[in-house]
Amino acid sequence: SRLGWHFCPQSFKVVLKCDTTERIRRIAKRDSIDFSDAFYQTAHREKAIKERYLHLYGIEDFTSSHLFDLTANTTTAKPEAVADRILIAYGEWHSRQHS
């Protein structure tokens, strides 16, 4: 959830980050489209999302690392490594919440 941190503030919050070029490459591959088309579509969608969140909720930056308990960079990391990191961080967070 892009706004989970906002609506569920007591939850463990994770944001996944990825280098823009790699993210667009993955989208283009997933959607079987050219890189330039994926870039344009993604930029358009992200602009619309940012405008909507500002208009509806007054939220300007919904991806800032300080809003989350964990920021995981997925640019080069394998999914299993990211999952392991999330599970470890969650365990540490949960222990702090219940100590």
mmCIF file with all atom_site columns, C-alpha atoms in Angstrom, residues 2 23-24 26-28 30-31 33 37-53 62:
data_model
loop_
_atom_site.group_PDB
_atom_site.id
_atom_site.type_symbol
_atom_site.label_atom_id
_atom_site.label_alt_id
_atom_site.label_comp_id
_atom_site.label_asym_id
_atom_site.label_entity_id
_atom_site.label_seq_id
_atom_site.pdbx_PDB_ins_code
_atom_site.Cartn_x
_atom_site.Cartn_y
_atom_site.Cartn_z
_atom_site.occupancy
_atom_site.B_iso_or_equiv
_atom_site.pdbx_formal_charge
_atom_site.auth_seq_id
_atom_site.auth_comp_id
_atom_site.auth_asym_id
_atom_site.auth_atom_id
_atom_site.pdbx_PDB_model_num
ATOM 1  C CA . ARG A 1 2  ? 1.463  3.340  -0.989  1.00 0.00 ? 2  ARG A CA 1
ATOM 2  C CA . ARG A 1 23 ? 12.567 -0.094 -12.544 1.00 0.00 ? 23 ARG A CA 1
ATOM 3  C CA . ILE A 1 24 ? 11.578 1.126  -16.014 1.00 0.00 ? 24 ILE A CA 1
ATOM 4  C CA . ARG A 1 26 ? 11.489 -4.246 -15.472 1.00 0.00 ? 26 ARG A CA 1
ATOM 5  C CA . ILE A 1 27 ? 8.185  -2.574 -16.321 1.00 0.00 ? 27 ILE A CA 1
ATOM 6  C CA . ALA A 1 28 ? 9.000  -2.617 -20.042 1.00 0.00 ? 28 ALA A CA 1
ATOM 7  C CA . ARG A 1 30 ? 6.804  -7.176 -17.794 1.00 0.00 ? 30 ARG A CA 1
ATOM 8  C CA . ASP A 1 31 ? 4.469  -5.300 -20.140 1.00 0.00 ? 31 ASP A CA 1
ATOM 9  C CA . ILE A 1 33 ? 6.713  -2.587 -24.361 1.00 0.00 ? 33 ILE A CA 1
ATOM 10 C CA . ASP A 1 37 ? 6.922  3.810  -23.630 1.00 0.00 ? 37 ASP A CA 1
ATOM 11 C CA . ALA A 1 38 ? 7.365  2.363  -20.155 1.00 0.00 ? 38 ALA A CA 1
ATOM 12 C CA . PHE A 1 39 ? 9.189  5.513  -19.066 1.00 0.00 ? 39 PHE A CA 1
ATOM 13 C CA . TYR A 1 40 ? 6.455  7.801  -20.393 1.00 0.00 ? 40 TYR A CA 1
ATOM 14 C CA . GLN A 1 41 ? 3.618  5.734  -18.923 1.00 0.00 ? 41 GLN A CA 1
ATOM 15 C CA . THR A 1 42 ? 5.324  5.458  -15.553 1.00 0.00 ? 42 THR A CA 1
ATOM 16 C CA . ALA A 1 43 ? 6.107  9.176  -15.369 1.00 0.00 ? 43 ALA A CA 1
ATOM 17 C CA . HIS A 1 44 ? 2.502  10.016 -16.294 1.00 0.00 ? 44 HIS A CA 1
ATOM 18 C CA . ARG A 1 45 ? 1.075  7.561  -13.729 1.00 0.00 ? 45 ARG A CA 1
ATOM 19 C CA . GLU A 1 46 ? 3.394  8.742  -10.946 1.00 0.00 ? 46 GLU A CA 1
ATOM 20 C CA . LYS A 1 47 ? 2.541  12.380 -11.615 1.00 0.00 ? 47 LYS A CA 1
ATOM 21 C CA . ALA A 1 48 ? -1.186 11.581 -11.449 1.00 0.00 ? 48 ALA A CA 1
ATOM 22 C CA . ILE A 1 49 ? -0.737 9.631  -8.202  1.00 0.00 ? 49 ILE A CA 1
ATOM 23 C CA . LYS A 1 50 ? 1.254  12.448 -6.611  1.00 0.00 ? 50 LYS A CA 1
ATOM 24 C CA . GLU A 1 51 ? -1.402 15.011 -7.601  1.00 0.00 ? 51 GLU A CA 1
ATOM 25 C CA . ARG A 1 52 ? -4.226 12.779 -6.309  1.00 0.00 ? 52 ARG A CA 1
ATOM 26 C CA . TYR A 1 53 ? -2.568 12.179 -2.926  1.00 0.00 ? 53 TYR A CA 1
ATOM 27 C CA . PHE A 1 62 ? 4.640  9.515  0.165   1.00 0.00 ? 62 PHE A CA 1
#
